[in-house]
């Protein structure tokens, strides 16, 4: 699955916002932000599902009286049978997500995650009779184990033997009740995202022939290199700082590109994060980036890069506008028969004069 919800950051509220989950989809309207105009557009165009990047409901609602635009959107969506789903930091953090798309638009190569996600991986060791090892391993892979970067089916297998004595009332797969038994076994080690733990446990227990399989999950201190915030990549050819900023301005149709002082060297390595990504500028500098691009930054975020790295910001909406392309590609590939419409409403609240 692409950008599963457990990849979202702790502060986020991605996922179903307003859900009539058993309704048949009549059409999908794609947007960055849900506003009343967007709900109106969905209704007028016969789309009963809105897929947005930014969650409509971010802070808990205590009442729905129509006092705020969020409450009015909730009311309007419910009255018109419109469901709303938001893919936010789960698609920001995904390999191939928002930041990969921005990197692609700028022609970056060798693109990698800038700040890989921590505390998100587990290691699983399971002990299996040799004859059942292939079946259990396959079941674990099918449940989502063994993916490292672009490699799948990764495991380490070591042969040994297990011992056990089956007690009264058991029905052992091998050996005899009441007698000490030795069985040739395989220990299979593999890796998985923490959020798949219960699914993997279920698959393991279903495939393992023993009544009481022995298995251990370990928390890993390794960062998850293919998931996380921002990306870093390289331009095929080093570019002049001013020329590259102009390319950014044109690519994103930005009303304004704000930036720190020119460093005076060519831009080759570029780090970026769509939206409000100023907090990752330090990571960009540590990664050796010549330029860090994000959507928005505060005044005090911009000190300490002078002479070291060019920081540019082009507007939150502008930086994330291509997210709608990703939505369209995924939905159209999975459900070619469903109508998918990109909004005609520009929801950017920021104007330039
Ligand atoms: Zn955003």
PDB file of N, CA, C and O in Angstrom, residues 230-294:
ATOM      1  N   UNK A 230      11.190  15.256   4.206  1.00  0.00           N
ATOM      2  CA  UNK A 230      12.044  15.916   3.227  1.00  0.00           C
ATOM      3  C   UNK A 230      12.817  14.929   2.368  1.00  0.00           C
ATOM      4  O   UNK A 230      12.805  13.719   2.615  1.00  0.00           O
ATOM      5  N   UNK A 231      13.439  15.438   1.327  1.00  0.00           N
ATOM      6  CA  UNK A 231      14.326  14.611   0.493  1.00  0.00           C
ATOM      7  C   UNK A 231      15.564  15.420   0.151  1.00  0.00           C
ATOM      8  O   UNK A 231      15.580  16.652   0.269  1.00  0.00           O
ATOM      9  N   UNK A 232      16.601  14.710  -0.276  1.00  0.00           N
ATOM     10  CA  UNK A 232      17.810  15.367  -0.768  1.00  0.00           C
ATOM     11  C   UNK A 232      18.219  14.658  -2.051  1.00  0.00           C
ATOM     12  O   UNK A 232      18.067  13.436  -2.162  1.00  0.00           O
ATOM     13  N   UNK A 233      18.654  15.439  -3.026  1.00  0.00           N
ATOM     14  CA  UNK A 233      19.062  14.867  -4.309  1.00  0.00           C
ATOM     15  C   UNK A 233      20.034  15.809  -5.001  1.00  0.00           C
ATOM     16  O   UNK A 233      20.451  16.819  -4.419  1.00  0.00           O
ATOM     17  N   UNK A 234      20.387  15.451  -6.221  1.00  0.00           N
ATOM     18  CA  UNK A 234      21.381  16.250  -6.947  1.00  0.00           C
ATOM     19  C   UNK A 234      20.863  16.655  -8.312  1.00  0.00           C
ATOM     20  O   UNK A 234      20.145  15.900  -8.960  1.00  0.00           O
ATOM     21  N   UNK A 235      21.287  17.842  -8.729  1.00  0.00           N
ATOM     22  CA  UNK A 235      21.000  18.267 -10.087  1.00  0.00           C
ATOM     23  C   UNK A 235      21.990  17.562 -11.014  1.00  0.00           C
ATOM     24  O   UNK A 235      23.154  17.369 -10.639  1.00  0.00           O
ATOM     25  N   UNK A 236      21.549  17.192 -12.222  1.00  0.00           N
ATOM     26  CA  UNK A 236      22.480  16.538 -13.145  1.00  0.00           C
ATOM     27  C   UNK A 236      23.688  17.442 -13.434  1.00  0.00           C
ATOM     28  O   UNK A 236      24.801  16.963 -13.585  1.00  0.00           O
ATOM     29  N   UNK A 237      23.448  18.739 -13.477  1.00  0.00           N
ATOM     30  CA  UNK A 237      24.551  19.687 -13.679  1.00  0.00           C
ATOM     31  C   UNK A 237      24.389  20.852 -12.720  1.00  0.00           C
ATOM     32  O   UNK A 237      23.275  21.352 -12.533  1.00  0.00           O
ATOM     33  N   UNK A 238      25.509  21.259 -12.125  1.00  0.00           N
ATOM     34  CA  UNK A 238      25.455  22.364 -11.170  1.00  0.00           C
ATOM     35  C   UNK A 238      24.885  23.609 -11.855  1.00  0.00           C
ATOM     36  O   UNK A 238      25.157  23.872 -13.025  1.00  0.00           O
ATOM     37  N   UNK A 239      24.054  24.344 -11.110  1.00  0.00           N
ATOM     38  CA  UNK A 239      23.386  25.516 -11.687  1.00  0.00           C
ATOM     39  C   UNK A 239      23.769  26.776 -10.914  1.00  0.00           C
ATOM     40  O   UNK A 239      24.083  26.715  -9.718  1.00  0.00           O
ATOM     41  N   UNK A 240      23.715  27.878 -11.589  1.00  0.00           N
ATOM     42  CA  UNK A 240      23.900  29.182 -10.951  1.00  0.00           C
ATOM     43  C   UNK A 240      22.748  29.403  -9.950  1.00  0.00           C
ATOM     44  O   UNK A 240      21.604  29.028 -10.219  1.00  0.00           O
ATOM     45  N   UNK A 241      23.054  30.008  -8.817  1.00  0.00           N
ATOM     46  CA  UNK A 241      22.028  30.157  -7.766  1.00  0.00           C
ATOM     47  C   UNK A 241      20.801  30.907  -8.272  1.00  0.00           C
ATOM     48  O   UNK A 241      19.661  30.503  -8.071  1.00  0.00           O
ATOM     49  N   UNK A 242      21.041  32.036  -8.934  1.00  0.00           N
ATOM     50  CA  UNK A 242      19.919  32.856  -9.398  1.00  0.00           C
ATOM     51  C   UNK A 242      19.101  32.122 -10.463  1.00  0.00           C
ATOM     52  O   UNK A 242      17.863  32.124 -10.433  1.00  0.00           O
ATOM     53  N   UNK A 243      19.815  31.440 -11.382  1.00  0.00           N
ATOM     54  CA  UNK A 243      19.116  30.704 -12.445  1.00  0.00           C
ATOM     55  C   UNK A 243      18.225  29.622 -11.849  1.00  0.00           C
ATOM     56  O   UNK A 243      17.096  29.397 -12.293  1.00  0.00           O
ATOM     57  N   UNK A 244      18.762  28.948 -10.829  1.00  0.00           N
ATOM     58  CA  UNK A 244      17.985  27.852 -10.251  1.00  0.00           C
ATOM     59  C   UNK A 244      16.769  28.381  -9.497  1.00  0.00           C
ATOM     60  O   UNK A 244      15.688  27.777  -9.549  1.00  0.00           O
ATOM     61  N   UNK A 245      16.922  29.502  -8.819  1.00  0.00           N
ATOM     62  CA  UNK A 245      15.754  30.095  -8.141  1.00  0.00           C
ATOM     63  C   UNK A 245      14.682  30.478  -9.163  1.00  0.00           C
ATOM     64  O   UNK A 245      13.481  30.326  -8.915  1.00  0.00           O
ATOM     65  N   UNK A 246      15.122  30.959 -10.310  1.00  0.00           N
ATOM     66  CA  UNK A 246      14.152  31.307 -11.361  1.00  0.00           C
ATOM     67  C   UNK A 246      13.449  30.058 -11.879  1.00  0.00           C
ATOM     68  O   UNK A 246      12.242  30.071 -12.157  1.00  0.00           O
ATOM     69  N   UNK A 247      14.214  28.987 -11.989  1.00  0.00           N
ATOM     70  CA  UNK A 247      13.605  27.714 -12.425  1.00  0.00           C
ATOM     71  C   UNK A 247      12.546  27.276 -11.401  1.00  0.00           C
ATOM     72  O   UNK A 247      11.451  26.823 -11.764  1.00  0.00           O
ATOM     73  N   UNK A 248      12.868  27.415 -10.127  1.00  0.00           N
ATOM     74  CA  UNK A 248      11.903  27.067  -9.069  1.00  0.00           C
ATOM     75  C   UNK A 248      10.655  27.933  -9.210  1.00  0.00           C
ATOM     76  O   UNK A 248       9.519  27.450  -9.182  1.00  0.00           O
ATOM     77  N   UNK A 249      10.864  29.222  -9.375  1.00  0.00           N
ATOM     78  CA  UNK A 249       9.739  30.167  -9.477  1.00  0.00           C
ATOM     79  C   UNK A 249       8.804  29.773 -10.625  1.00  0.00           C
ATOM     80  O   UNK A 249       7.580  29.749 -10.472  1.00  0.00           O
ATOM     81  N   UNK A 250       9.407  29.431 -11.765  1.00  0.00           N
ATOM     82  CA  UNK A 250       8.601  29.058 -12.933  1.00  0.00           C
ATOM     83  C   UNK A 250       7.914  27.713 -12.734  1.00  0.00           C
ATOM     84  O   UNK A 250       6.734  27.543 -13.057  1.00  0.00           O
ATOM     85  N   UNK A 251       8.653  26.746 -12.207  1.00  0.00           N
ATOM     86  CA  UNK A 251       8.105  25.394 -12.048  1.00  0.00           C
ATOM     87  C   UNK A 251       6.863  25.409 -11.164  1.00  0.00           C
ATOM     88  O   UNK A 251       5.890  24.697 -11.413  1.00  0.00           O
ATOM     89  N   UNK A 252       6.905  26.237 -10.101  1.00  0.00           N
ATOM     90  CA  UNK A 252       5.808  26.243  -9.137  1.00  0.00           C
ATOM     91  C   UNK A 252       4.864  27.417  -9.342  1.00  0.00           C
ATOM     92  O   UNK A 252       3.956  27.624  -8.536  1.00  0.00           O
ATOM     93  N   UNK A 253       5.070  28.160 -10.410  1.00  0.00           N
ATOM     94  CA  UNK A 253       4.274  29.363 -10.669  1.00  0.00           C
ATOM     95  C   UNK A 253       4.148  30.186  -9.388  1.00  0.00           C
ATOM     96  O   UNK A 253       3.049  30.623  -9.006  1.00  0.00           O
ATOM     97  N   UNK A 254       5.263  30.365  -8.702  1.00  0.00           N
ATOM     98  CA  UNK A 254       5.251  31.049  -7.406  1.00  0.00           C
ATOM     99  C   UNK A 254       5.121  32.552  -7.606  1.00  0.00           C
ATOM    100  O   UNK A 254       5.782  33.130  -8.479  1.00  0.00           O
ATOM    101  N   UNK A 255       4.256  33.154  -6.798  1.00  0.00           N
ATOM    102  CA  UNK A 255       4.090  34.607  -6.862  1.00  0.00           C
ATOM    103  C   UNK A 255       5.345  35.315  -6.409  1.00  0.00           C
ATOM    104  O   UNK A 255       5.611  36.467  -6.787  1.00  0.00           O
ATOM    105  N   UNK A 256       6.135  34.641  -5.611  1.00  0.00           N
ATOM    106  CA  UNK A 256       7.316  35.259  -5.024  1.00  0.00           C
ATOM    107  C   UNK A 256       8.219  34.154  -4.479  1.00  0.00           C
ATOM    108  O   UNK A 256       7.729  33.216  -3.864  1.00  0.00           O
ATOM    109  N   UNK A 257       9.507  34.255  -4.769  1.00  0.00           N
ATOM    110  CA  UNK A 257      10.463  33.345  -4.136  1.00  0.00           C
ATOM    111  C   UNK A 257      11.278  34.164  -3.149  1.00  0.00           C
ATOM    112  O   UNK A 257      11.976  35.101  -3.540  1.00  0.00           O
ATOM    113  N   UNK A 258      11.159  33.849  -1.900  1.00  0.00           N
ATOM    114  CA  UNK A 258      11.953  34.547  -0.893  1.00  0.00           C
ATOM    115  C   UNK A 258      13.170  33.682  -0.583  1.00  0.00           C
ATOM    116  O   UNK A 258      13.082  32.451  -0.571  1.00  0.00           O
ATOM    117  N   UNK A 259      14.304  34.316  -0.354  1.00  0.00           N
ATOM    118  CA  UNK A 259      15.520  33.514  -0.146  1.00  0.00           C
ATOM    119  C   UNK A 259      16.543  34.275   0.680  1.00  0.00           C
ATOM    120  O   UNK A 259      16.496  35.505   0.785  1.00  0.00           O
ATOM    121  N   UNK A 260      17.483  33.529   1.252  1.00  0.00           N
ATOM    122  CA  UNK A 260      18.590  34.122   2.010  1.00  0.00           C
ATOM    123  C   UNK A 260      19.656  34.595   1.018  1.00  0.00           C
ATOM    124  O   UNK A 260      19.514  34.402  -0.195  1.00  0.00           O
ATOM    125  N   UNK A 261      20.699  35.191   1.530  1.00  0.00           N
ATOM    126  CA  UNK A 261      21.750  35.735   0.655  1.00  0.00           C
ATOM    127  C   UNK A 261      22.369  34.640  -0.201  1.00  0.00           C
ATOM    128  O   UNK A 261      22.520  33.503   0.258  1.00  0.00           O
ATOM    129  N   UNK A 262      22.752  35.026  -1.416  1.00  0.00           N
ATOM    130  CA  UNK A 262      23.458  34.070  -2.257  1.00  0.00           C
ATOM    131  C   UNK A 262      24.777  33.699  -1.597  1.00  0.00           C
ATOM    132  O   UNK A 262      25.460  34.537  -0.997  1.00  0.00           O
ATOM    133  N   UNK A 263      25.113  32.417  -1.707  1.00  0.00           N
ATOM    134  CA  UNK A 263      26.341  31.926  -1.071  1.00  0.00           C
ATOM    135  C   UNK A 263      27.545  32.218  -1.969  1.00  0.00           C
ATOM    136  O   UNK A 263      28.659  32.383  -1.494  1.00  0.00           O
ATOM    137  N   UNK A 264      27.293  32.235  -3.284  1.00  0.00           N
ATOM    138  CA  UNK A 264      28.377  32.509  -4.213  1.00  0.00           C
ATOM    139  C   UNK A 264      28.991  31.253  -4.797  1.00  0.00           C
ATOM    140  O   UNK A 264      30.104  31.265  -5.306  1.00  0.00           O
ATOM    141  N   UNK A 265      28.279  30.147  -4.684  1.00  0.00           N
ATOM    142  CA  UNK A 265      28.750  28.926  -5.358  1.00  0.00           C
ATOM    143  C   UNK A 265      27.586  28.278  -6.108  1.00  0.00           C
ATOM    144  O   UNK A 265      26.418  28.622  -5.896  1.00  0.00           O
ATOM    145  N   UNK A 266      27.937  27.346  -6.979  1.00  0.00           N
ATOM    146  CA  UNK A 266      26.906  26.702  -7.796  1.00  0.00           C
ATOM    147  C   UNK A 266      26.034  25.780  -6.938  1.00  0.00           C
ATOM    148  O   UNK A 266      26.475  25.275  -5.906  1.00  0.00           O
ATOM    149  N   UNK A 267      24.831  25.563  -7.404  1.00  0.00           N
ATOM    150  CA  UNK A 267      23.912  24.650  -6.716  1.00  0.00           C
ATOM    151  C   UNK A 267      23.978  23.289  -7.388  1.00  0.00           C
ATOM    152  O   UNK A 267      23.716  23.154  -8.587  1.00  0.00           O
ATOM    153  N   UNK A 268      24.343  22.278  -6.616  1.00  0.00           N
ATOM    154  CA  UNK A 268      24.378  20.903  -7.138  1.00  0.00           C
ATOM    155  C   UNK A 268      23.493  19.995  -6.269  1.00  0.00           C
ATOM    156  O   UNK A 268      22.641  19.286  -6.764  1.00  0.00           O
ATOM    157  N   UNK A 269      23.715  20.075  -4.959  1.00  0.00           N
ATOM    158  CA  UNK A 269      22.930  19.235  -4.044  1.00  0.00           C
ATOM    159  C   UNK A 269      21.762  20.065  -3.506  1.00  0.00           C
ATOM    160  O   UNK A 269      21.968  21.161  -2.986  1.00  0.00           O
ATOM    161  N   UNK A 270      20.571  19.528  -3.634  1.00  0.00           N
ATOM    162  CA  UNK A 270      19.363  20.266  -3.233  1.00  0.00           C
ATOM    163  C   UNK A 270      18.558  19.414  -2.245  1.00  0.00           C
ATOM    164  O   UNK A 270      18.292  18.244  -2.508  1.00  0.00           O
ATOM    165  N   UNK A 271      18.220  20.022  -1.108  1.00  0.00           N
ATOM    166  CA  UNK A 271      17.309  19.358  -0.169  1.00  0.00           C
ATOM    167  C   UNK A 271      16.012  20.145  -0.171  1.00  0.00           C
ATOM    168  O   UNK A 271      16.014  21.360  -0.435  1.00  0.00           O
ATOM    169  N   UNK A 272      14.914  19.486   0.112  1.00  0.00           N
ATOM    170  CA  UNK A 272      13.627  20.188   0.080  1.00  0.00           C
ATOM    171  C   UNK A 272      12.595  19.484   0.927  1.00  0.00           C
ATOM    172  O   UNK A 272      12.702  18.281   1.196  1.00  0.00           O
ATOM    173  N   UNK A 273      11.615  20.245   1.335  1.00  0.00           N
ATOM    174  CA  UNK A 273      10.457  19.687   2.036  1.00  0.00           C
ATOM    175  C   UNK A 273       9.267  20.593   1.746  1.00  0.00           C
ATOM    176  O   UNK A 273       9.332  21.796   1.993  1.00  0.00           O
ATOM    177  N   UNK A 274       8.202  20.018   1.210  1.00  0.00           N
ATOM    178  CA  UNK A 274       7.010  20.793   0.908  1.00  0.00           C
ATOM    179  C   UNK A 274       6.345  21.294   2.190  1.00  0.00           C
ATOM    180  O   UNK A 274       6.528  20.716   3.256  1.00  0.00           O
ATOM    181  N   UNK A 275       5.585  22.383   2.082  1.00  0.00           N
ATOM    182  CA  UNK A 275       4.834  22.899   3.222  1.00  0.00           C
ATOM    183  C   UNK A 275       5.700  23.677   4.179  1.00  0.00           C
ATOM    184  O   UNK A 275       6.612  24.397   3.780  1.00  0.00           O
ATOM    185  N   UNK A 276       5.405  23.523   5.484  1.00  0.00           N
ATOM    186  CA  UNK A 276       6.142  24.261   6.510  1.00  0.00           C
ATOM    187  C   UNK A 276       7.315  23.401   6.968  1.00  0.00           C
ATOM    188  O   UNK A 276       7.255  22.733   7.984  1.00  0.00           O
ATOM    189  N   UNK A 277       8.390  23.415   6.193  1.00  0.00           N
ATOM    190  CA  UNK A 277       9.504  22.481   6.445  1.00  0.00           C
ATOM    191  C   UNK A 277      10.769  23.146   6.931  1.00  0.00           C
ATOM    192  O   UNK A 277      11.854  22.556   6.841  1.00  0.00           O
ATOM    193  N   UNK A 278      10.657  24.361   7.473  1.00  0.00           N
ATOM    194  CA  UNK A 278      11.872  25.094   7.862  1.00  0.00           C
ATOM    195  C   UNK A 278      12.675  24.356   8.927  1.00  0.00           C
ATOM    196  O   UNK A 278      13.894  24.496   9.003  1.00  0.00           O
ATOM    197  N   UNK A 279      11.992  23.544   9.738  1.00  0.00           N
ATOM    198  CA  UNK A 279      12.707  22.873  10.833  1.00  0.00           C
ATOM    199  C   UNK A 279      13.699  21.824  10.328  1.00  0.00           C
ATOM    200  O   UNK A 279      14.514  21.332  11.098  1.00  0.00           O
ATOM    201  N   UNK A 280      13.641  21.496   9.041  1.00  0.00           N
ATOM    202  CA  UNK A 280      14.583  20.511   8.517  1.00  0.00           C
ATOM    203  C   UNK A 280      15.771  21.156   7.798  1.00  0.00           C
ATOM    204  O   UNK A 280      16.582  20.458   7.181  1.00  0.00           O
ATOM    205  N   UNK A 281      15.865  22.485   7.878  1.00  0.00           N
ATOM    206  CA  UNK A 281      16.982  23.172   7.208  1.00  0.00           C
ATOM    207  C   UNK A 281      18.327  22.720   7.783  1.00  0.00           C
ATOM    208  O   UNK A 281      19.308  22.556   7.047  1.00  0.00           O
ATOM    209  N   UNK A 282      18.384  22.497   9.102  1.00  0.00           N
ATOM    210  CA  UNK A 282      19.623  22.027   9.727  1.00  0.00           C
ATOM    211  C   UNK A 282      20.047  20.674   9.166  1.00  0.00           C
ATOM    212  O   UNK A 282      21.230  20.438   8.914  1.00  0.00           O
ATOM    213  N   UNK A 283      19.081  19.802   8.965  1.00  0.00           N
ATOM    214  CA  UNK A 283      19.377  18.485   8.388  1.00  0.00           C
ATOM    215  C   UNK A 283      19.876  18.634   6.955  1.00  0.00           C
ATOM    216  O   UNK A 283      20.756  17.891   6.505  1.00  0.00           O
ATOM    217  N   UNK A 284      19.315  19.620   6.241  1.00  0.00           N
ATOM    218  CA  UNK A 284      19.748  19.867   4.858  1.00  0.00           C
ATOM    219  C   UNK A 284      21.203  20.317   4.836  1.00  0.00           C
ATOM    220  O   UNK A 284      22.009  19.851   4.019  1.00  0.00           O
ATOM    221  N   UNK A 285      21.544  21.208   5.759  1.00  0.00           N
ATOM    222  CA  UNK A 285      22.929  21.685   5.843  1.00  0.00           C
ATOM    223  C   UNK A 285      23.858  20.521   6.187  1.00  0.00           C
ATOM    224  O   UNK A 285      24.921  20.340   5.575  1.00  0.00           O
ATOM    225  N   UNK A 286      23.442  19.700   7.152  1.00  0.00           N
ATOM    226  CA  UNK A 286      24.262  18.547   7.556  1.00  0.00           C
ATOM    227  C   UNK A 286      24.432  17.555   6.414  1.00  0.00           C
ATOM    228  O   UNK A 286      25.450  16.866   6.322  1.00  0.00           O
ATOM    229  N   UNK A 287      23.443  17.496   5.520  1.00  0.00           N
ATOM    230  CA  UNK A 287      23.524  16.577   4.376  1.00  0.00           C
ATOM    231  C   UNK A 287      24.374  17.165   3.251  1.00  0.00           C
ATOM    232  O   UNK A 287      24.560  16.529   2.213  1.00  0.00           O
ATOM    233  N   UNK A 288      24.865  18.381   3.456  1.00  0.00           N
ATOM    234  CA  UNK A 288      25.735  19.001   2.452  1.00  0.00           C
ATOM    235  C   UNK A 288      24.985  19.685   1.326  1.00  0.00           C
ATOM    236  O   UNK A 288      25.541  19.894   0.236  1.00  0.00           O
ATOM    237  N   UNK A 289      23.730  20.053   1.576  1.00  0.00           N
ATOM    238  CA  UNK A 289      22.941  20.697   0.518  1.00  0.00           C
ATOM    239  C   UNK A 289      23.461  22.115   0.240  1.00  0.00           C
ATOM    240  O   UNK A 289      23.862  22.830   1.153  1.00  0.00           O
ATOM    241  N   UNK A 290      23.448  22.471  -1.038  1.00  0.00           N
ATOM    242  CA  UNK A 290      23.792  23.850  -1.425  1.00  0.00           C
ATOM    243  C   UNK A 290      22.571  24.741  -1.298  1.00  0.00           C
ATOM    244  O   UNK A 290      22.692  25.959  -1.126  1.00  0.00           O
ATOM    245  N   UNK A 291      21.393  24.129  -1.418  1.00  0.00           N
ATOM    246  CA  UNK A 291      20.158  24.897  -1.356  1.00  0.00           C
ATOM    247  C   UNK A 291      19.092  24.077  -0.635  1.00  0.00           C
ATOM    248  O   UNK A 291      18.995  22.871  -0.828  1.00  0.00           O
ATOM    249  N   UNK A 292      18.327  24.750   0.215  1.00  0.00           N
ATOM    250  CA  UNK A 292      17.188  24.100   0.864  1.00  0.00           C
ATOM    251  C   UNK A 292      15.921  24.845   0.473  1.00  0.00           C
ATOM    252  O   UNK A 292      15.829  26.060   0.639  1.00  0.00           O
ATOM    253  N   UNK A 293      14.977  24.088  -0.057  1.00  0.00           N
ATOM    254  CA  UNK A 293      13.724  24.677  -0.527  1.00  0.00           C
ATOM    255  C   UNK A 293      12.571  24.175   0.330  1.00  0.00           C
ATOM    256  O   UNK A 293      12.446  22.975   0.571  1.00  0.00           O
ATOM    257  N   UNK A 294      11.744  25.104   0.790  1.00  0.00           N
ATOM    258  CA  UNK A 294      10.527  24.687   1.489  1.00  0.00           C
ATOM    259  C   UNK A 294       9.408  25.665   1.178  1.00  0.00           C
ATOM    260  O   UNK A 294       9.606  26.632   0.405  1.00  0.00           O
TER     261      UNK A 294
END
